[in-house]
Amino acid sequence: MLLHPDSRRAAPTGTAPWREWWLVGVLTVASMLAYIDKNIVSLMVVSIQKDLGLRPAQVTLALGTAFAIANILISIPAGWLADRVQRRSIVAVAILLWSAMAIACGNVTGFVTLLLARAGVGLAEGLLPPACYSMIGDGVSPQRRARALGVFSMSNLVGTGLAFLGGGLLLGLLGRVDYSGLPLVGHLPPWGLALVITGALGFPLLLLVFLFREPKRHKAASDKAAADRAEASPEPPSWSEVLRALAARRGMLVPLAIFSVAHAMLTNSVNLWIAPLLMGRFGLTPAQIGTLSGALLLTAGPIGLFVAGAVIDRLNRQGRHGAQLIALVVAAIMLPCAIFHGLAATQASFWFWQALLLLVATTYLLVTSSIVTRELPPAMVGRAIAIFLLLQGLLGVGLAPTMTALAIETVFAGDAQPIGHAMATMHGAYAAVALVAAIVMFRRGRALR
């Protein structure tokens, strides 16, 4: 089952472009809703802690750690499922489960129930990405695939932006109206009803999932013998075959892993420390930070992903390695952004570097998925993507923000601007690593060409 490193999947045939974009659109909306459910609780931390009588460590453990651990642990099983069972059913189950768990979060009564409900949301949402990337890889023609992956990757930014903007508006509205007479939800605090509403949005989305066909799994092989072996074996490749395929392409996939993990570490650290930086340096309120950050997430990030996807498709049609070139360009732009972002002396300069950073930083999701779907046979994509997501989660979510915190508390403890200097140092280091990895990938791509 191990195929040649240069093997490429066949294009889907007989599929109208609008059907491909319908598939991408539904999956993007599903992922966007998952990010809304994931991030909206950041606006509710103080209210949840007060209403449930929790200690700071308890609310952090329940809302953040429980979600992250469950989300990371399910990533590898989710990749295995995406390569073996109907992926449309995986998406439907994920939506149904996280909607139910989000509604449960709005009805919790204490620490234990909140922890279990948030873990359930994290587990359900972790089922989604491998199945979605696998379906887009099989269901979208190669000439449109990078743009499709770029649109899907926008769900992260759009969902997070809507969580800040829409969540703030929803909480404000619920705080002003009297809904105590409503059945089932009249007793809930505003944050509880907001979680119930966002969770319930998943149920109508279930209907859309069954309005597109499960894409046919396409086999790829570089020679007739390999094609015959693939056709003769109805079973998906084993984990050992997947690992051998990854090892055979290590010249490209190892620097890709370093590139994507470095980007994930930078973006997750920025997401956590941007509010403390702005509150301490410029005196902004959480509402002001949420509005401005949400607006940039909804504009700069999607623009960067759309442009990157279009460029990758264009270069790929010319026989060039578009994803590697985009990786090199965005890594070169990201390095000064990562350094000067934390050192900005004025609000105007900060938001300039923040906008530029958002324009390029999240393209690592597109670069990773484009190269993985190009380099590996379709039956291995789900598990390969899951491995990348696992690395990004462990190091990006689990380690990077804490490393910045340690730098603040130790190296820059006596500094006048400890947060800004720690961000500039740590984020600059991540960006430098990403740039070196991008250079290696670019050189490797030219050599293969």
Tab-separated table of C-alpha atoms in Angstrom:
chain	number	residue	atom	x	y	z
A	1	MET	CA	0.000	0.000	0.000
A	2	LEU	CA	3.035	2.280	0.367
A	3	LEU	CA	3.103	4.495	-2.690
A	4	HIS	CA	5.769	6.516	-4.394
A	5	PRO	CA	6.415	9.944	-2.805
A	6	ASP	CA	5.424	11.729	-5.984
A	7	SER	CA	2.100	9.946	-6.398
A	8	ARG	CA	-0.893	12.211	-6.817
A	9	ARG	CA	-4.578	11.474	-6.429
A	10	ALA	CA	-6.859	11.420	-9.397
A	11	ALA	CA	-9.231	14.313	-9.806
A	12	PRO	CA	-12.858	13.784	-8.919
A	13	THR	CA	-14.797	13.317	-12.136
A	14	GLY	CA	-18.373	14.094	-13.076
A	15	THR	CA	-18.826	16.605	-10.230
A	16	ALA	CA	-20.170	20.078	-10.980
A	17	PRO	CA	-18.194	22.941	-9.422
A	18	TRP	CA	-21.253	24.175	-7.537
A	19	ARG	CA	-21.585	20.773	-5.850
A	20	GLU	CA	-17.970	20.962	-4.751
A	21	TRP	CA	-18.452	24.440	-3.302
A	22	TRP	CA	-21.689	23.360	-1.600
A	23	LEU	CA	-19.724	20.614	0.143
A	24	VAL	CA	-17.030	23.096	1.173
A	25	GLY	CA	-19.621	25.641	2.306
A	26	VAL	CA	-21.497	23.251	4.587
A	27	LEU	CA	-18.287	21.921	6.150
A	28	THR	CA	-17.002	25.474	6.656
A	29	VAL	CA	-20.213	26.538	8.404
A	30	ALA	CA	-20.021	23.447	10.631
A	31	SER	CA	-16.420	24.205	11.585
A	32	MET	CA	-17.223	27.893	12.093
A	33	LEU	CA	-20.019	27.003	14.505
A	34	ALA	CA	-17.624	24.728	16.394
A	35	TYR	CA	-15.212	27.634	16.876
A	36	ILE	CA	-18.059	29.850	18.077
A	37	ASP	CA	-19.029	27.264	20.704
A	38	LYS	CA	-15.376	26.854	21.657
A	39	ASN	CA	-14.485	30.534	22.066
A	40	ILE	CA	-17.655	32.284	23.234
A	41	VAL	CA	-17.035	31.121	26.811
A	42	SER	CA	-14.003	33.433	26.995
A	43	LEU	CA	-16.494	36.309	27.348
A	44	MET	CA	-18.256	34.540	30.225
A	45	VAL	CA	-15.381	33.571	32.527
A	46	VAL	CA	-16.111	36.169	35.210
A	47	SER	CA	-19.880	35.551	35.188
A	48	ILE	CA	-19.513	31.764	35.288
A	49	GLN	CA	-17.010	31.949	38.127
A	50	LYS	CA	-19.283	34.240	40.135
A	51	ASP	CA	-22.580	32.410	39.515
A	52	LEU	CA	-21.181	28.930	40.181
A	53	GLY	CA	-18.942	29.992	43.052
A	54	LEU	CA	-15.759	28.648	41.452
A	55	ARG	CA	-12.137	29.432	42.217
A	56	PRO	CA	-10.025	30.858	39.354
A	57	ALA	CA	-8.165	27.558	38.985
A	58	GLN	CA	-11.449	25.647	38.749
A	59	VAL	CA	-12.944	27.827	36.044
A	60	THR	CA	-9.696	27.686	34.037
A	61	LEU	CA	-9.505	23.920	34.378
A	62	ALA	CA	-13.128	23.421	33.341
A	63	LEU	CA	-13.326	25.906	30.462
A	64	GLY	CA	-9.832	25.508	29.024
A	65	THR	CA	-7.898	22.459	30.149
A	66	ALA	CA	-10.771	19.952	30.031
A	67	PHE	CA	-11.696	21.091	26.519
A	68	ALA	CA	-8.101	20.961	25.266
A	69	ILE	CA	-7.315	17.520	26.709
A	70	ALA	CA	-10.462	15.928	25.275
A	71	ASN	CA	-9.917	17.644	21.931
A	72	ILE	CA	-6.323	16.419	21.698
A	73	LEU	CA	-7.032	12.855	22.844
A	74	ILE	CA	-9.744	12.327	20.208
A	75	SER	CA	-7.622	13.585	17.291
A	76	ILE	CA	-5.908	10.284	16.436
A	77	PRO	CA	-9.092	8.147	16.764
A	78	ALA	CA	-10.883	10.787	14.675
A	79	GLY	CA	-8.279	10.420	11.920
A	80	TRP	CA	-8.634	6.626	12.033
A	81	LEU	CA	-12.413	6.942	11.681
A	82	ALA	CA	-12.103	9.423	8.807
A	83	ASP	CA	-10.093	6.874	6.819
A	84	ARG	CA	-12.486	3.976	7.517
A	85	VAL	CA	-16.138	5.015	7.890
A	86	GLN	CA	-18.516	7.376	6.135
A	87	ARG	CA	-17.194	10.838	6.829
A	88	ARG	CA	-20.546	12.577	6.423
A	89	SER	CA	-21.848	10.520	9.346
A	90	ILE	CA	-18.823	11.538	11.438
A	91	VAL	CA	-19.617	15.205	10.782
A	92	ALA	CA	-23.279	14.682	11.686
A	93	VAL	CA	-22.414	12.888	14.932
A	94	ALA	CA	-19.896	15.598	15.834
A	95	ILE	CA	-22.460	18.376	15.298
A	96	LEU	CA	-25.160	16.539	17.255
A	97	LEU	CA	-22.825	15.778	20.153
A	98	TRP	CA	-21.226	19.203	20.527
A	99	SER	CA	-24.622	20.934	20.218
A	100	ALA	CA	-25.965	18.780	23.052
A	101	MET	CA	-22.849	19.401	25.146
A	102	ALA	CA	-22.950	23.164	24.509
A	103	ILE	CA	-26.567	23.212	25.693
A	104	ALA	CA	-25.480	21.181	28.717
A	105	CYS	CA	-22.820	23.834	29.454
A	106	GLY	CA	-25.595	26.403	29.733
A	107	ASN	CA	-27.408	24.266	32.319
A	108	VAL	CA	-24.511	23.311	34.597
A	109	THR	CA	-24.804	23.741	38.343
A	110	GLY	CA	-21.222	23.364	39.525
A	111	PHE	CA	-17.593	22.579	38.769
A	112	VAL	CA	-17.949	18.868	37.958
A	113	THR	CA	-20.860	19.275	35.534
A	114	LEU	CA	-19.136	22.221	33.835
A	115	LEU	CA	-15.896	20.255	33.453
A	116	LEU	CA	-17.670	17.224	31.961
A	117	ALA	CA	-19.785	19.321	29.600
A	118	ARG	CA	-16.793	21.282	28.290
A	119	ALA	CA	-14.816	18.077	27.855
A	120	GLY	CA	-17.754	16.754	25.821
A	121	VAL	CA	-17.671	19.835	23.586
A	122	GLY	CA	-13.921	19.408	23.048
A	123	LEU	CA	-14.254	15.720	22.243
A	124	ALA	CA	-17.095	16.280	19.756
A	125	GLU	CA	-15.365	19.133	17.963
A	126	GLY	CA	-12.168	17.079	17.680
A	127	LEU	CA	-14.034	14.581	15.495
A	128	LEU	CA	-14.608	17.193	12.800
A	129	PRO	CA	-11.308	18.323	11.165
A	130	PRO	CA	-9.919	14.977	9.873
A	131	ALA	CA	-13.258	14.058	8.276
A	132	CYS	CA	-13.618	17.516	6.701
A	133	TYR	CA	-10.086	17.637	5.277
A	134	SER	CA	-10.496	14.109	3.903
A	135	MET	CA	-13.810	14.953	2.215
A	136	ILE	CA	-12.440	18.135	0.662
A	137	GLY	CA	-9.415	16.213	-0.597
A	138	ASP	CA	-11.638	13.655	-2.311
A	139	GLY	CA	-14.614	15.855	-3.203
A	140	VAL	CA	-12.916	18.908	-4.753
A	141	SER	CA	-10.986	18.919	-8.017
A	142	PRO	CA	-7.236	19.615	-7.770
A	143	GLN	CA	-7.555	22.900	-9.675
A	144	ARG	CA	-9.838	24.252	-6.929
A	145	ARG	CA	-8.580	22.305	-3.926
A	146	ALA	CA	-6.243	24.913	-2.399
A	147	ARG	CA	-8.935	27.599	-2.585
A	148	ALA	CA	-11.399	25.165	-1.015
A	149	LEU	CA	-8.985	24.392	1.814
A	150	GLY	CA	-8.398	28.116	2.240
A	151	VAL	CA	-12.136	28.765	2.565
A	152	PHE	CA	-12.463	25.922	5.080
A	153	SER	CA	-9.510	27.270	7.080
A	154	MET	CA	-11.335	30.604	7.363
A	155	SER	CA	-13.796	28.930	9.722
A	156	ASN	CA	-11.237	29.272	12.521
A	157	LEU	CA	-10.963	33.035	12.131
A	158	VAL	CA	-14.595	33.747	11.267
A	159	GLY	CA	-15.899	31.538	14.063
A	160	THR	CA	-13.588	33.125	16.625
A	161	GLY	CA	-14.422	36.619	15.382
A	162	LEU	CA	-18.163	35.944	15.545
A	163	ALA	CA	-17.736	34.477	19.032
A	164	PHE	CA	-16.311	37.826	20.199
A	165	LEU	CA	-18.571	40.165	18.231
A	166	GLY	CA	-21.810	38.189	18.199
A	167	GLY	CA	-21.269	36.786	21.678
A	168	GLY	CA	-20.829	40.251	23.148
A	169	LEU	CA	-23.971	41.534	21.422
A	170	LEU	CA	-25.975	38.469	22.481
A	171	LEU	CA	-24.895	38.728	26.112
A	172	GLY	CA	-25.703	42.442	26.120
A	173	LEU	CA	-29.167	41.800	24.680
A	174	LEU	CA	-29.963	38.997	27.125
A	175	GLY	CA	-28.850	41.197	29.990
A	176	ARG	CA	-31.439	43.843	29.020
A	177	VAL	CA	-34.529	41.724	28.267
A	178	ASP	CA	-36.784	39.769	30.603
A	179	TYR	CA	-36.984	36.147	29.484
A	180	SER	CA	-37.883	34.673	32.866
A	181	GLY	CA	-41.289	33.571	31.568
A	182	LEU	CA	-39.861	31.357	28.839
A	183	PRO	CA	-40.242	27.613	29.415
A	184	LEU	CA	-37.135	25.486	30.069
A	185	VAL	CA	-34.676	28.411	29.850
A	186	GLY	CA	-36.337	31.150	31.919
A	187	HIS	CA	-34.284	30.263	35.002
A	188	LEU	CA	-30.913	30.473	33.241
A	189	PRO	CA	-28.480	33.395	33.647
A	190	PRO	CA	-27.644	35.334	30.448
A	191	TRP	CA	-24.445	33.362	29.862
A	192	GLY	CA	-26.356	30.083	30.248
A	193	LEU	CA	-29.033	31.062	27.737
A	194	ALA	CA	-26.354	32.318	25.321
A	195	LEU	CA	-24.682	28.892	25.403
A	196	VAL	CA	-28.031	27.170	24.865
A	197	ILE	CA	-28.747	29.376	21.836
A	198	THR	CA	-25.360	28.813	20.186
A	199	GLY	CA	-25.587	25.076	20.869
A	200	ALA	CA	-29.073	24.866	19.347
A	201	LEU	CA	-27.773	26.381	16.083
A	202	GLY	CA	-26.180	23.026	15.304
A	203	PHE	CA	-29.476	21.167	14.939
A	204	PRO	CA	-30.659	22.818	11.677
A	205	LEU	CA	-27.124	22.407	10.343
A	206	LEU	CA	-27.608	18.643	10.583
A	207	LEU	CA	-30.144	18.848	7.743
A	208	LEU	CA	-27.604	20.533	5.453
A	209	VAL	CA	-25.033	17.794	6.085
A	210	PHE	CA	-27.305	15.252	4.427
A	211	LEU	CA	-27.895	17.448	1.377
A	212	PHE	CA	-24.522	16.594	-0.159
A	213	ARG	CA	-23.179	13.234	-1.192
A	214	GLU	CA	-20.365	11.422	0.530
A	215	PRO	CA	-17.380	11.979	-1.818
A	216	LYS	CA	-15.975	8.861	-3.411
A	217	ARG	CA	-12.594	7.910	-1.972
A	218	HIS	CA	-10.024	8.253	-4.748
A	219	LYS	CA	-6.973	6.063	-4.967
A	220	ALA	CA	-3.610	7.342	-6.111
A	221	ALA	CA	-0.692	5.364	-7.434
A	222	SER	CA	2.453	6.116	-9.391
A	223	ASP	CA	2.517	2.907	-11.375
A	224	LYS	CA	0.216	0.132	-12.552
A	225	ALA	CA	1.420	-2.406	-9.977
A	226	ALA	CA	0.676	-0.055	-7.106
A	227	ALA	CA	-2.694	0.772	-8.595
A	228	ASP	CA	-3.524	-2.928	-8.885
A	229	ARG	CA	-2.547	-3.510	-5.248
A	230	ALA	CA	-4.694	-0.596	-4.115
A	231	GLU	CA	-7.662	-1.815	-6.148
A	232	ALA	CA	-7.287	-5.377	-4.916
A	233	SER	CA	-7.272	-4.365	-1.244
A	234	PRO	CA	-10.668	-3.112	-0.029
A	235	GLU	CA	-9.286	-2.374	3.441
A	236	PRO	CA	-7.808	1.042	4.257
A	237	PRO	CA	-4.062	1.085	4.912
A	238	SER	CA	-2.924	0.101	8.390
A	239	TRP	CA	-1.227	2.459	10.833
A	240	SER	CA	2.137	0.891	10.001
A	241	GLU	CA	1.575	1.659	6.317
A	242	VAL	CA	0.593	5.230	7.154
A	243	LEU	CA	3.738	5.685	9.234
A	244	ARG	CA	5.882	4.194	6.457
A	245	ALA	CA	4.314	6.600	3.962
A	246	LEU	CA	5.045	9.522	6.283
A	247	ALA	CA	8.634	8.331	6.709
A	248	ALA	CA	9.061	7.980	2.943
A	249	ARG	CA	8.094	11.647	2.559
A	250	ARG	CA	9.980	12.889	5.607
A	251	GLY	CA	12.076	15.275	3.526
A	252	MET	CA	8.926	17.358	3.027
A	253	LEU	CA	6.704	16.380	5.953
A	254	VAL	CA	9.194	16.846	8.801
A	255	PRO	CA	9.890	20.529	7.959
A	256	LEU	CA	6.134	20.923	7.343
A	257	ALA	CA	5.450	19.631	10.870
A	258	ILE	CA	8.023	22.054	12.322
A	259	PHE	CA	6.556	24.914	10.273
A	260	SER	CA	2.951	24.206	11.306
A	261	VAL	CA	3.758	23.626	14.988
A	262	ALA	CA	5.811	26.848	15.189
A	263	HIS	CA	2.895	28.766	13.666
A	264	ALA	CA	0.432	27.115	16.045
A	265	MET	CA	2.608	28.006	19.045
A	266	LEU	CA	2.821	31.627	17.934
A	267	THR	CA	-0.896	32.088	17.196
A	268	ASN	CA	-2.073	30.394	20.407
A	269	SER	CA	0.310	32.427	22.534
A	270	VAL	CA	-0.847	35.634	20.829
A	271	ASN	CA	-4.499	34.727	21.416
A	272	LEU	CA	-3.936	34.319	25.154
A	273	TRP	CA	-1.627	37.266	25.846
A	274	ILE	CA	-3.030	39.958	23.562
A	275	ALA	CA	-5.670	41.065	26.101
A	276	PRO	CA	-3.273	41.374	29.091
A	277	LEU	CA	-0.833	43.297	26.865
A	278	LEU	CA	-3.448	45.789	25.656
A	279	MET	CA	-5.054	46.231	29.076
A	280	GLY	CA	-1.709	46.856	30.760
A	281	ARG	CA	-0.066	49.029	28.097
A	282	PHE	CA	-2.976	51.017	26.641
A	283	GLY	CA	-5.723	50.627	29.263
A	284	LEU	CA	-8.255	49.068	26.885
A	285	THR	CA	-11.319	47.314	28.275
A	286	PRO	CA	-12.220	43.703	27.415
A	287	ALA	CA	-15.170	44.969	25.329
A	288	GLN	CA	-12.887	47.248	23.289
A	289	ILE	CA	-10.353	44.473	22.781
A	290	GLY	CA	-13.068	42.012	21.747
A	291	THR	CA	-14.586	44.409	19.205
A	292	LEU	CA	-11.304	45.374	17.551
A	293	SER	CA	-9.873	41.843	17.609
A	294	GLY	CA	-13.112	40.369	16.285
A	295	ALA	CA	-13.218	42.849	13.410
A	296	LEU	CA	-9.672	41.948	12.362
A	297	LEU	CA	-10.349	38.224	12.671
A	298	LEU	CA	-13.320	38.624	10.311
A	299	THR	CA	-11.366	40.630	7.719
A	300	ALA	CA	-7.575	40.295	7.648
A	301	GLY	CA	-7.431	36.546	8.331
A	302	PRO	CA	-9.964	35.439	5.680
A	303	ILE	CA	-8.412	37.774	3.087
A	304	GLY	CA	-5.006	36.186	3.683
A	305	LEU	CA	-6.380	32.660	3.401
A	306	PHE	CA	-8.382	33.405	0.243
A	307	VAL	CA	-5.448	35.043	-1.522
A	308	ALA	CA	-3.065	32.274	-0.450
A	309	GLY	CA	-5.459	29.592	-1.694
A	310	ALA	CA	-5.870	31.291	-5.071
A	311	VAL	CA	-2.099	31.680	-5.498
A	312	ILE	CA	-1.449	28.042	-4.559
A	313	ASP	CA	-4.019	26.820	-7.115
A	314	ARG	CA	-2.531	29.033	-9.824
A	315	LEU	CA	1.042	27.913	-9.146
A	316	ASN	CA	0.033	24.251	-8.914
A	317	ARG	CA	-1.592	24.485	-12.361
A	318	GLN	CA	1.769	25.712	-13.646
A	319	GLY	CA	3.477	22.635	-12.197
A	320	ARG	CA	5.070	24.565	-9.344
A	321	HIS	CA	4.874	23.858	-5.605
A	322	GLY	CA	2.559	26.692	-4.627
A	323	ALA	CA	2.102	25.751	-0.961
A	324	GLN	CA	5.858	25.760	-0.316
A	325	LEU	CA	6.221	29.208	-1.911
A	326	ILE	CA	3.341	30.613	0.138
A	327	ALA	CA	4.897	29.113	3.286
A	328	LEU	CA	8.166	30.912	2.540
A	329	VAL	CA	6.482	34.260	1.856
A	330	VAL	CA	4.230	34.244	4.944
A	331	ALA	CA	7.054	33.087	7.223
A	332	ALA	CA	9.272	35.940	6.005
A	333	ILE	CA	6.473	38.468	6.653
A	334	MET	CA	5.590	36.938	10.008
A	335	LEU	CA	9.071	37.305	11.541
A	336	PRO	CA	9.090	41.125	11.892
A	337	CYS	CA	5.396	41.079	12.847
A	338	ALA	CA	6.047	38.637	15.682
A	339	ILE	CA	8.864	40.799	17.077
A	340	PHE	CA	7.426	44.320	16.713
A	341	HIS	CA	3.883	43.237	17.633
A	342	GLY	CA	4.741	43.008	21.326
A	343	LEU	CA	6.980	46.086	21.283
A	344	ALA	CA	4.468	48.520	19.724
A	345	ALA	CA	4.569	51.891	21.488
A	346	THR	CA	1.220	53.149	20.185
A	347	GLN	CA	-2.188	51.607	19.596
A	348	ALA	CA	-1.996	52.445	15.896
A	349	SER	CA	1.295	50.605	15.443
A	350	PHE	CA	0.052	47.652	17.492
A	351	TRP	CA	-3.085	47.198	15.392
A	352	PHE	CA	-1.015	47.546	12.205
A	353	TRP	CA	1.268	44.677	13.241
A	354	GLN	CA	-1.721	42.693	14.536
A	355	ALA	CA	-3.564	43.042	11.203
A	356	LEU	CA	-0.472	42.031	9.238
A	357	LEU	CA	0.120	39.109	11.590
A	358	LEU	CA	-3.459	37.857	11.166
A	359	LEU	CA	-3.122	38.255	7.399
A	360	VAL	CA	-0.324	35.688	7.240
A	361	ALA	CA	-0.152	33.663	10.455
A	362	THR	CA	-3.145	31.352	10.043
A	363	THR	CA	-2.193	30.369	6.492
A	364	TYR	CA	-0.253	27.516	8.128
A	365	LEU	CA	-3.570	25.611	8.253
A	366	LEU	CA	-3.918	25.939	4.478
A	367	VAL	CA	-0.260	25.136	3.773
A	368	THR	CA	-0.384	22.032	5.981
A	369	SER	CA	-3.592	20.628	4.513
A	370	SER	CA	-2.528	21.431	0.924
A	371	ILE	CA	0.800	19.621	1.216
A	372	VAL	CA	-0.610	16.634	3.125
A	373	THR	CA	-3.431	16.083	0.613
A	374	ARG	CA	-0.939	16.462	-2.233
A	375	GLU	CA	1.791	14.210	-0.849
A	376	LEU	CA	-0.221	11.306	0.584
A	377	PRO	CA	-2.727	8.817	-0.827
A	378	PRO	CA	-6.338	9.743	0.027
A	379	ALA	CA	-6.862	6.759	2.330
A	380	MET	CA	-4.116	8.100	4.611
A	381	VAL	CA	-5.090	11.775	4.744
A	382	GLY	CA	-7.418	11.525	7.759
A	383	ARG	CA	-4.800	9.992	10.038
A	384	ALA	CA	-1.992	12.166	8.701
A	385	ILE	CA	-4.003	15.328	9.376
A	386	ALA	CA	-4.833	13.973	12.845
A	387	ILE	CA	-1.117	13.597	13.639
A	388	PHE	CA	-0.464	17.206	12.616
A	389	LEU	CA	-3.444	18.395	14.676
A	390	LEU	CA	-2.182	16.414	17.660
A	391	LEU	CA	1.243	18.077	17.451
A	392	GLN	CA	-0.321	21.509	17.005
A	393	GLY	CA	-2.601	20.933	19.985
A	394	LEU	CA	0.037	19.564	22.343
A	395	LEU	CA	2.659	22.204	21.613
A	396	GLY	CA	0.512	25.090	20.351
A	397	VAL	CA	-2.318	24.985	22.897
A	398	GLY	CA	-0.689	23.073	25.721
A	399	LEU	CA	2.849	24.496	25.804
A	400	ALA	CA	3.294	27.829	24.024
A	401	PRO	CA	1.139	30.106	26.256
A	402	THR	CA	2.779	28.626	29.356
A	403	MET	CA	6.269	29.211	27.933
A	404	THR	CA	5.395	32.875	27.414
A	405	ALA	CA	4.095	33.027	30.996
A	406	LEU	CA	7.342	31.548	32.306
A	407	ALA	CA	9.336	34.125	30.338
A	408	ILE	CA	7.205	36.892	31.874
A	409	GLU	CA	7.685	35.575	35.414
A	410	THR	CA	11.407	34.802	35.180
A	411	VAL	CA	13.443	36.390	32.396
A	412	PHE	CA	11.471	39.654	32.228
A	413	ALA	CA	10.144	39.773	35.811
A	414	GLY	CA	11.849	43.082	36.624
A	415	ASP	CA	11.196	44.678	33.255
A	416	ALA	CA	8.949	47.711	32.773
A	417	GLN	CA	7.032	45.884	30.025
A	418	PRO	CA	7.405	42.181	30.869
A	419	ILE	CA	4.485	40.933	28.751
A	420	GLY	CA	5.489	42.819	25.610
A	421	HIS	CA	9.157	41.855	25.810
A	422	ALA	CA	8.333	38.215	26.544
A	423	MET	CA	5.940	38.135	23.572
A	424	ALA	CA	8.514	39.699	21.263
A	425	THR	CA	11.186	37.215	22.351
A	426	MET	CA	9.123	34.017	22.328
A	427	HIS	CA	7.047	34.852	19.260
A	428	GLY	CA	10.120	35.992	17.365
A	429	ALA	CA	11.769	32.652	18.142
A	430	TYR	CA	8.727	30.719	16.877
A	431	ALA	CA	8.630	32.806	13.694
A	432	ALA	CA	12.348	32.266	13.077
A	433	VAL	CA	11.910	28.496	13.394
A	434	ALA	CA	8.969	28.633	10.977
A	435	LEU	CA	11.053	30.599	8.465
A	436	VAL	CA	13.911	28.076	8.545
A	437	ALA	CA	11.439	25.211	8.052
A	438	ALA	CA	9.786	27.076	5.160
A	439	ILE	CA	13.160	27.550	3.462
A	440	VAL	CA	13.847	23.813	3.740
A	441	MET	CA	10.411	22.983	2.299
A	442	PHE	CA	10.885	25.440	-0.566
A	443	ARG	CA	14.290	24.010	-1.467
A	444	ARG	CA	12.883	20.482	-1.242
A	445	GLY	CA	9.977	21.457	-3.500
A	446	ARG	CA	12.327	22.884	-6.132
A	447	ALA	CA	14.450	19.751	-5.997
A	448	LEU	CA	11.403	17.538	-6.563
A	449	ARG	CA	10.268	19.716	-9.415
